[in-house]
GROMACS .gro file of C-alpha atoms in nm:
model
  382
    1UNK     CA    1  39.064  25.155  15.930
    2UNK     CA    2  39.098  25.309  15.592
    3UNK     CA    3  39.250  25.642  15.510
    4UNK     CA    4  38.891  25.766  15.455
    5UNK     CA    5  38.797  25.672  15.797
    6UNK     CA    6  39.103  25.851  15.945
    7UNK     CA    7  39.014  26.174  15.771
    8UNK     CA    8  38.662  26.136  15.905
    9UNK     CA    9  38.785  26.091  16.244
   10UNK     CA   10  39.016  26.398  16.218
   11UNK     CA   11  38.741  26.625  16.107
   12UNK     CA   12  38.497  26.475  16.367
   13UNK     CA   13  38.759  26.581  16.624
   14UNK     CA   14  38.765  26.931  16.496
   15UNK     CA   15  38.381  26.959  16.500
   16UNK     CA   16  38.382  26.821  16.861
   17UNK     CA   17  38.632  27.091  16.953
   18UNK     CA   18  38.400  27.365  16.833
   19UNK     CA   19  38.118  27.227  17.042
   20UNK     CA   20  38.339  27.197  17.356
   21UNK     CA   21  38.460  27.562  17.298
   22UNK     CA   22  38.094  27.673  17.286
   23UNK     CA   23  38.009  27.480  17.601
   24UNK     CA   24  38.307  27.636  17.772
   25UNK     CA   25  38.194  27.981  17.682
   26UNK     CA   26  37.825  27.953  17.769
   27UNK     CA   27  37.867  27.950  18.154
   28UNK     CA   28  38.086  28.265  18.120
   29UNK     CA   29  37.886  28.446  17.861
   30UNK     CA   30  37.974  28.784  18.003
   31UNK     CA   31  38.332  28.718  17.973
   32UNK     CA   32  38.302  28.552  17.627
   33UNK     CA   33  38.131  28.859  17.484
   34UNK     CA   34  38.396  29.093  17.606
   35UNK     CA   35  38.685  28.872  17.486
   36UNK     CA   36  38.859  28.873  17.152
   37UNK     CA   37  38.886  28.512  17.020
   38UNK     CA   38  39.134  28.401  16.758
   39UNK     CA   39  39.135  28.040  16.631
   40UNK     CA   40  39.345  27.853  16.367
   41UNK     CA   41  39.355  27.502  16.231
   42UNK     CA   42  39.626  27.304  16.048
   43UNK     CA   43  39.591  26.955  15.892
   44UNK     CA   44  39.931  26.808  15.785
   45UNK     CA   45  39.915  26.474  15.595
   46UNK     CA   46  40.237  26.274  15.544
   47UNK     CA   47  40.347  25.972  15.380
   48UNK     CA   48  40.691  25.853  15.469
   49UNK     CA   49  40.914  25.558  15.416
   50UNK     CA   50  41.150  25.466  15.712
   51UNK     CA   51  41.410  25.197  15.643
   52UNK     CA   52  41.469  25.134  16.019
   53UNK     CA   53  41.215  25.287  16.253
   54UNK     CA   54  41.330  25.108  16.565
   55UNK     CA   55  41.694  25.164  16.498
   56UNK     CA   56  41.798  24.805  16.520
   57UNK     CA   57  42.138  24.683  16.402
   58UNK     CA   58  42.172  24.667  16.026
   59UNK     CA   59  42.133  24.291  16.028
   60UNK     CA   60  41.789  24.317  16.209
   61UNK     CA   61  41.634  24.624  16.065
   62UNK     CA   62  41.304  24.620  15.888
   63UNK     CA   63  41.144  24.899  15.700
   64UNK     CA   64  40.778  25.043  15.709
   65UNK     CA   65  40.576  25.294  15.525
   66UNK     CA   66  40.366  25.523  15.750
   67UNK     CA   67  40.068  25.758  15.669
   68UNK     CA   68  40.039  26.026  15.922
   69UNK     CA   69  39.749  26.271  15.962
   70UNK     CA   70  39.776  26.523  16.258
   71UNK     CA   71  39.503  26.780  16.276
   72UNK     CA   72  39.570  27.064  16.527
   73UNK     CA   73  39.332  27.328  16.655
   74UNK     CA   74  39.412  27.632  16.859
   75UNK     CA   75  39.203  27.900  17.022
   76UNK     CA   76  39.317  28.219  17.203
   77UNK     CA   77  39.084  28.450  17.393
   78UNK     CA   78  39.194  28.798  17.517
   79UNK     CA   79  38.983  28.988  17.760
   80UNK     CA   80  39.132  29.298  17.938
   81UNK     CA   81  39.418  29.160  18.149
   82UNK     CA   82  39.346  28.778  18.088
   83UNK     CA   83  39.447  28.552  17.812
   84UNK     CA   84  39.308  28.184  17.769
   85UNK     CA   85  39.487  27.940  17.531
   86UNK     CA   86  39.336  27.613  17.422
   87UNK     CA   87  39.505  27.369  17.195
   88UNK     CA   88  39.372  27.033  17.062
   89UNK     CA   89  39.548  26.779  16.849
   90UNK     CA   90  39.551  26.417  16.722
   91UNK     CA   91  39.818  26.220  16.568
   92UNK     CA   92  39.680  25.939  16.358
   93UNK     CA   93  39.931  25.684  16.225
   94UNK     CA   94  39.874  25.395  15.982
   95UNK     CA   95  40.161  25.145  15.947
   96UNK     CA   96  40.232  24.899  15.662
   97UNK     CA   97  40.369  24.658  15.923
   98UNK     CA   98  40.208  24.687  16.279
   99UNK     CA   99  40.450  24.429  16.421
  100UNK     CA  100  40.718  24.697  16.399
  101UNK     CA  101  40.517  25.033  16.421
  102UNK     CA  102  40.182  25.042  16.574
  103UNK     CA  103  39.873  25.202  16.417
  104UNK     CA  104  39.813  25.504  16.657
  105UNK     CA  105  39.562  25.763  16.749
  106UNK     CA  106  39.762  25.989  16.993
  107UNK     CA  107  39.558  26.290  17.144
  108UNK     CA  108  39.710  26.623  17.265
  109UNK     CA  109  39.542  26.873  17.488
  110UNK     CA  110  39.699  27.201  17.591
  111UNK     CA  111  39.544  27.459  17.824
  112UNK     CA  112  39.687  27.788  17.945
  113UNK     CA  113  39.568  28.097  18.139
  114UNK     CA  114  39.778  28.424  18.191
  115UNK     CA  115  39.686  28.740  18.378
  116UNK     CA  116  39.887  29.063  18.351
  117UNK     CA  117  39.933  29.270  18.664
  118UNK     CA  118  40.066  29.621  18.727
  119UNK     CA  119  40.415  29.491  18.785
  120UNK     CA  120  40.417  29.156  18.604
  121UNK     CA  121  40.197  28.851  18.540
  122UNK     CA  122  40.100  28.509  18.677
  123UNK     CA  123  39.931  28.207  18.516
  124UNK     CA  124  39.858  27.838  18.496
  125UNK     CA  125  39.935  27.573  18.226
  126UNK     CA  126  39.813  27.205  18.185
  127UNK     CA  127  39.876  26.952  17.908
  128UNK     CA  128  39.824  26.588  17.822
  129UNK     CA  129  40.016  26.442  17.532
  130UNK     CA  130  40.046  26.076  17.412
  131UNK     CA  131  40.333  26.000  17.181
  132UNK     CA  132  40.530  25.700  17.042
  133UNK     CA  133  40.851  25.607  17.220
  134UNK     CA  134  41.001  25.617  16.859
  135UNK     CA  135  40.923  25.986  16.832
  136UNK     CA  136  41.209  26.244  16.832
  137UNK     CA  137  41.075  26.405  17.152
  138UNK     CA  138  41.125  26.078  17.345
  139UNK     CA  139  41.454  25.974  17.181
  140UNK     CA  140  41.604  26.319  17.265
  141UNK     CA  141  41.574  26.223  17.634
  142UNK     CA  142  41.813  25.933  17.563
  143UNK     CA  143  41.549  25.670  17.554
  144UNK     CA  144  41.585  25.405  17.272
  145UNK     CA  145  41.301  25.143  17.298
  146UNK     CA  146  41.065  24.953  17.073
  147UNK     CA  147  40.746  25.113  16.971
  148UNK     CA  148  40.530  25.187  17.284
  149UNK     CA  149  40.325  25.481  17.412
  150UNK     CA  150  40.442  25.752  17.633
  151UNK     CA  151  40.165  25.944  17.828
  152UNK     CA  152  40.273  26.270  17.966
  153UNK     CA  153  40.059  26.504  18.187
  154UNK     CA  154  40.186  26.833  18.319
  155UNK     CA  155  40.047  27.099  18.548
  156UNK     CA  156  40.244  27.416  18.586
  157UNK     CA  157  40.226  27.772  18.734
  158UNK     CA  158  40.430  28.087  18.677
  159UNK     CA  159  40.480  28.424  18.837
  160UNK     CA  160  40.669  28.735  18.729
  161UNK     CA  161  40.711  29.073  18.895
  162UNK     CA  162  40.919  29.377  18.839
  163UNK     CA  163  41.179  29.439  19.128
  164UNK     CA  164  41.315  29.763  18.981
  165UNK     CA  165  41.278  29.949  18.652
  166UNK     CA  166  41.545  29.717  18.499
  167UNK     CA  167  41.507  29.398  18.692
  168UNK     CA  168  41.245  29.126  18.734
  169UNK     CA  169  41.194  28.807  18.943
  170UNK     CA  170  41.034  28.492  18.783
  171UNK     CA  171  40.936  28.169  18.940
  172UNK     CA  172  40.809  27.865  18.747
  173UNK     CA  173  40.699  27.546  18.898
  174UNK     CA  174  40.580  27.230  18.727
  175UNK     CA  175  40.461  26.882  18.796
  176UNK     CA  176  40.506  26.617  18.529
  177UNK     CA  177  40.376  26.257  18.528
  178UNK     CA  178  40.530  26.016  18.264
  179UNK     CA  179  40.385  25.670  18.201
  180UNK     CA  180  40.475  25.392  17.950
  181UNK     CA  181  40.291  25.087  17.836
  182UNK     CA  182  40.617  24.883  17.783
  183UNK     CA  183  40.813  24.721  18.068
  184UNK     CA  184  41.164  24.820  17.951
  185UNK     CA  185  41.092  25.188  18.061
  186UNK     CA  186  41.021  25.311  18.404
  187UNK     CA  187  40.725  25.552  18.471
  188UNK     CA  188  40.807  25.851  18.693
  189UNK     CA  189  40.696  26.172  18.838
  190UNK     CA  190  40.903  26.495  18.829
  191UNK     CA  191  40.853  26.806  19.026
  192UNK     CA  192  41.050  27.116  18.915
  193UNK     CA  193  41.098  27.479  19.038
  194UNK     CA  194  41.309  27.741  18.867
  195UNK     CA  195  41.369  28.085  19.016
  196UNK     CA  196  41.517  28.356  18.786
  197UNK     CA  197  41.643  28.706  18.814
  198UNK     CA  198  41.661  28.906  18.492
  199UNK     CA  199  41.836  29.242  18.459
  200UNK     CA  200  41.816  29.467  18.151
  201UNK     CA  201  42.173  29.606  18.119
  202UNK     CA  202  42.081  29.802  17.797
  203UNK     CA  203  41.840  29.796  17.509
  204UNK     CA  204  42.046  29.508  17.364
  205UNK     CA  205  42.180  29.326  17.665
  206UNK     CA  206  41.998  29.112  17.932
  207UNK     CA  207  42.179  28.939  18.210
  208UNK     CA  208  42.017  28.648  18.410
  209UNK     CA  209  42.067  28.423  18.695
  210UNK     CA  210  41.865  28.110  18.763
  211UNK     CA  211  41.855  27.823  19.007
  212UNK     CA  212  41.655  27.506  18.924
  213UNK     CA  213  41.554  27.228  19.172
  214UNK     CA  214  41.395  26.913  19.056
  215UNK     CA  215  41.275  26.585  19.220
  216UNK     CA  216  41.258  26.261  19.031
  217UNK     CA  217  41.029  25.996  19.168
  218UNK     CA  218  41.006  25.657  18.998
  219UNK     CA  219  40.717  25.428  19.022
  220UNK     CA  220  40.693  25.235  19.328
  221UNK     CA  221  40.840  24.884  19.303
  222UNK     CA  222  41.055  24.977  18.991
  223UNK     CA  223  41.375  24.923  19.161
  224UNK     CA  224  41.502  25.272  19.073
  225UNK     CA  225  41.599  25.509  19.338
  226UNK     CA  226  41.453  25.865  19.376
  227UNK     CA  227  41.686  26.162  19.333
  228UNK     CA  228  41.714  26.544  19.330
  229UNK     CA  229  41.882  26.765  19.083
  230UNK     CA  230  42.009  27.119  19.163
  231UNK     CA  231  42.142  27.347  18.884
  232UNK     CA  232  42.259  27.707  18.933
  233UNK     CA  233  42.333  27.901  18.602
  234UNK     CA  234  42.408  28.261  18.488
  235UNK     CA  235  42.429  28.404  18.151
  236UNK     CA  236  42.317  28.669  17.901
  237UNK     CA  237  42.118  28.749  17.586
  238UNK     CA  238  42.267  28.991  17.340
  239UNK     CA  239  42.095  29.142  17.050
  240UNK     CA  240  42.378  29.230  16.828
  241UNK     CA  241  42.166  29.370  16.542
  242UNK     CA  242  41.812  29.334  16.420
  243UNK     CA  243  41.918  29.017  16.240
  244UNK     CA  244  42.166  28.872  16.478
  245UNK     CA  245  42.116  28.749  16.849
  246UNK     CA  246  42.331  28.547  17.065
  247UNK     CA  247  42.289  28.393  17.407
  248UNK     CA  248  42.504  28.201  17.648
  249UNK     CA  249  42.496  28.051  18.006
  250UNK     CA  250  42.734  27.859  18.235
  251UNK     CA  251  42.661  27.670  18.557
  252UNK     CA  252  42.690  27.329  18.737
  253UNK     CA  253  42.474  27.053  18.832
  254UNK     CA  254  42.463  26.815  19.126
  255UNK     CA  255  42.243  26.499  19.147
  256UNK     CA  256  42.177  26.348  19.480
  257UNK     CA  257  42.301  25.990  19.528
  258UNK     CA  258  42.549  26.003  19.248
  259UNK     CA  259  42.909  25.904  19.312
  260UNK     CA  260  43.059  26.194  19.143
  261UNK     CA  261  43.074  26.575  19.231
  262UNK     CA  262  42.912  26.859  19.051
  263UNK     CA  263  42.934  26.850  18.669
  264UNK     CA  264  42.958  27.157  18.433
  265UNK     CA  265  42.649  27.281  18.257
  266UNK     CA  266  42.606  27.546  18.004
  267UNK     CA  267  42.491  27.647  17.655
  268UNK     CA  268  42.538  27.881  17.356
  269UNK     CA  269  42.287  27.980  17.096
  270UNK     CA  270  42.341  28.195  16.782
  271UNK     CA  271  42.037  28.299  16.565
  272UNK     CA  272  42.053  28.494  16.237
  273UNK     CA  273  41.754  28.590  16.055
  274UNK     CA  274  41.794  28.778  15.725
  275UNK     CA  275  41.565  28.873  15.439
  276UNK     CA  276  41.601  28.536  15.263
  277UNK     CA  277  41.852  28.352  15.486
  278UNK     CA  278  41.792  28.200  15.841
  279UNK     CA  279  42.037  28.001  16.053
  280UNK     CA  280  42.066  27.887  16.411
  281UNK     CA  281  42.357  27.718  16.599
  282UNK     CA  282  42.296  27.567  16.941
  283UNK     CA  283  42.522  27.384  17.176
  284UNK     CA  284  42.440  27.282  17.539
  285UNK     CA  285  42.511  27.033  17.813
  286UNK     CA  286  42.199  26.977  18.055
  287UNK     CA  287  42.060  26.719  18.298
  288UNK     CA  288  41.723  26.566  18.205
  289UNK     CA  289  41.491  26.309  18.341
  290UNK     CA  290  41.406  26.001  18.137
  291UNK     CA  291  41.233  25.671  18.161
  292UNK     CA  292  41.561  25.476  18.166
  293UNK     CA  293  41.701  25.530  18.530
  294UNK     CA  294  41.634  25.888  18.633
  295UNK     CA  295  41.852  26.204  18.561
  296UNK     CA  296  42.105  26.169  18.293
  297UNK     CA  297  42.355  26.413  18.135
  298UNK     CA  298  42.285  26.511  17.787
  299UNK     CA  299  42.523  26.692  17.542
  300UNK     CA  300  42.375  26.845  17.235
  301UNK     CA  301  42.490  27.026  16.925
  302UNK     CA  302  42.229  27.149  16.675
  303UNK     CA  303  42.245  27.353  16.350
  304UNK     CA  304  41.968  27.474  16.116
  305UNK     CA  305  41.998  27.657  15.792
  306UNK     CA  306  41.703  27.765  15.547
  307UNK     CA  307  41.701  27.983  15.237
  308UNK     CA  308  41.407  28.148  15.066
  309UNK     CA  309  41.432  28.064  14.696
  310UNK     CA  310  41.153  28.286  14.603
  311UNK     CA  311  40.823  28.402  14.768
  312UNK     CA  312  40.680  28.050  14.751
  313UNK     CA  313  40.976  27.809  14.788
  314UNK     CA  314  41.218  27.750  15.076
  315UNK     CA  315  41.481  27.480  15.126
  316UNK     CA  316  41.687  27.398  15.437
  317UNK     CA  317  41.919  27.167  15.630
  318UNK     CA  318  41.877  27.051  15.995
  319UNK     CA  319  42.147  26.865  16.177
  320UNK     CA  320  42.185  26.740  16.527
  321UNK     CA  321  42.423  26.537  16.741
  322UNK     CA  322  42.324  26.418  17.095
  323UNK     CA  323  42.533  26.216  17.343
  324UNK     CA  324  42.348  26.095  17.655
  325UNK     CA  325  42.503  25.941  17.953
  326UNK     CA  326  42.327  25.710  18.218
  327UNK     CA  327  42.246  25.356  18.252
  328UNK     CA  328  42.251  25.310  17.866
  329UNK     CA  329  42.490  25.563  17.717
  330UNK     CA  330  42.405  25.637  17.359
  331UNK     CA  331  42.485  25.883  17.073
  332UNK     CA  332  42.217  25.990  16.818
  333UNK     CA  333  42.300  26.174  16.502
  334UNK     CA  334  42.034  26.316  16.258
  335UNK     CA  335  42.084  26.493  15.918
  336UNK     CA  336  41.769  26.634  15.746
  337UNK     CA  337  41.739  26.814  15.416
  338UNK     CA  338  41.402  26.957  15.294
  339UNK     CA  339  41.229  27.171  15.038
  340UNK     CA  340  40.880  27.328  15.062
  341UNK     CA  341  40.650  27.495  14.826
  342UNK     CA  342  40.348  27.713  14.894
  343UNK     CA  343  40.073  27.591  14.650
  344UNK     CA  344  39.813  27.838  14.759
  345UNK     CA  345  39.751  28.069  15.066
  346UNK     CA  346  39.617  27.759  15.247
  347UNK     CA  347  39.823  27.472  15.104
  348UNK     CA  348  40.201  27.380  15.151
  349UNK     CA  349  40.392  27.093  15.019
  350UNK     CA  350  40.714  26.960  15.177
  351UNK     CA  351  40.961  26.696  15.056
  352UNK     CA  352  41.228  26.570  15.310
  353UNK     CA  353  41.515  26.317  15.358
  354UNK     CA  354  41.649  26.232  15.707
  355UNK     CA  355  41.961  26.021  15.782
  356UNK     CA  356  41.965  25.870  16.143
  357UNK     CA  357  42.252  25.697  16.322
  358UNK     CA  358  42.238  25.546  16.674
  359UNK     CA  359  42.546  25.426  16.869
  360UNK     CA  360  42.472  25.258  17.210
  361UNK     CA  361  42.698  25.062  17.440
  362UNK     CA  362  42.640  24.687  17.409
  363UNK     CA  363  42.435  24.707  17.090
  364UNK     CA  364  42.528  24.702  16.717
  365UNK     CA  365  42.540  25.036  16.543
  366UNK     CA  366  42.216  25.142  16.374
  367UNK     CA  367  42.119  25.361  16.072
  368UNK     CA  368  41.803  25.460  15.907
  369UNK     CA  369  41.682  25.647  15.598
  370UNK     CA  370  41.363  25.829  15.602
  371UNK     CA  371  41.182  25.993  15.301
  372UNK     CA  372  40.865  26.189  15.343
  373UNK     CA  373  40.612  26.390  15.157
  374UNK     CA  374  40.385  26.628  15.353
  375UNK     CA  375  40.090  26.817  15.230
  376UNK     CA  376  39.957  27.081  15.493
  377UNK     CA  377  39.625  27.260  15.492
  378UNK     CA  378  39.625  27.561  15.732
  379UNK     CA  379  39.367  27.826  15.799
  380UNK     CA  380  39.498  28.097  16.027
  381UNK     CA  381  39.163  28.229  16.151
  382UNK     CA  382  38.818  28.048  16.155
   0.00000   0.00000   0.00000
């Protein structure tokens, strides 16, 4: 398939989206006419060189050049107390060496409905996302694998009600199904429920207490045991000024079937947003599910910094460090520097460089250098 064919496929998807939206509105024409609809489109196109996409040891690494086109369409409809969200996306990848990185056409579908009530709100969400096991979203769960496909489906519900003038109760439940097409990873289901109580102490301070319970159920016959995870936490959000916000929480986690007792959990986030300068510092320890054995402990440290050079140009640095425990303990480090330039109200160019390092027990250390150029077309309202 040529690049021209890929572009044709991308725009065909967007035209199909418009047709699907119209069909969705026809049976509910009364609602559609009363609703306010807002839509947007983004079409980023990237060419990048990756010296080691699979993060193999230095003696075995092989480089590829990727062309990535990822059209994204969103539609938001608001009618009285209801809001409907629809998102469609497609991630098209063409690789210079398909024995290392596959050619891909990964779809994404997001649906959401929310209704406000006199004292709160409730709603439903659903999503279906396909992605490469080499993507950062998968690697951040502690999974290091060859290029395969992760298929993730989710169905969720949420409910919020005011208990008093200052406090509210929130319940969120979600079912997730994760499937892989490579044998080294284990497909699984996860059912989670989080109950939260929020209290507005003042205009600047909010206190919260949360309890999360999750069930990990691996695919039958995988040889991996089912397990439950329980995590109570308490913390606060503090708006120090119009530019500076901080939040922190502490708690514990217990996984059933583990040989150890409860482990500490917690997090800290600091965000500053100035007129030209923006920075975030985030540190956390959490327990997450992945395709390599169930619940694992993940320690994370992230920092971002960006600076507006002028009205059209911006530059920044993103760094992260992650240490994941489990069947295959690993440490992943990333350092990214980038610069962007607004070419017109609809076009933005971005140049980036990323350095990656992976340390994993039993395997040689691995590093990678990624250089990319992205040109994005976006139209905020169609």
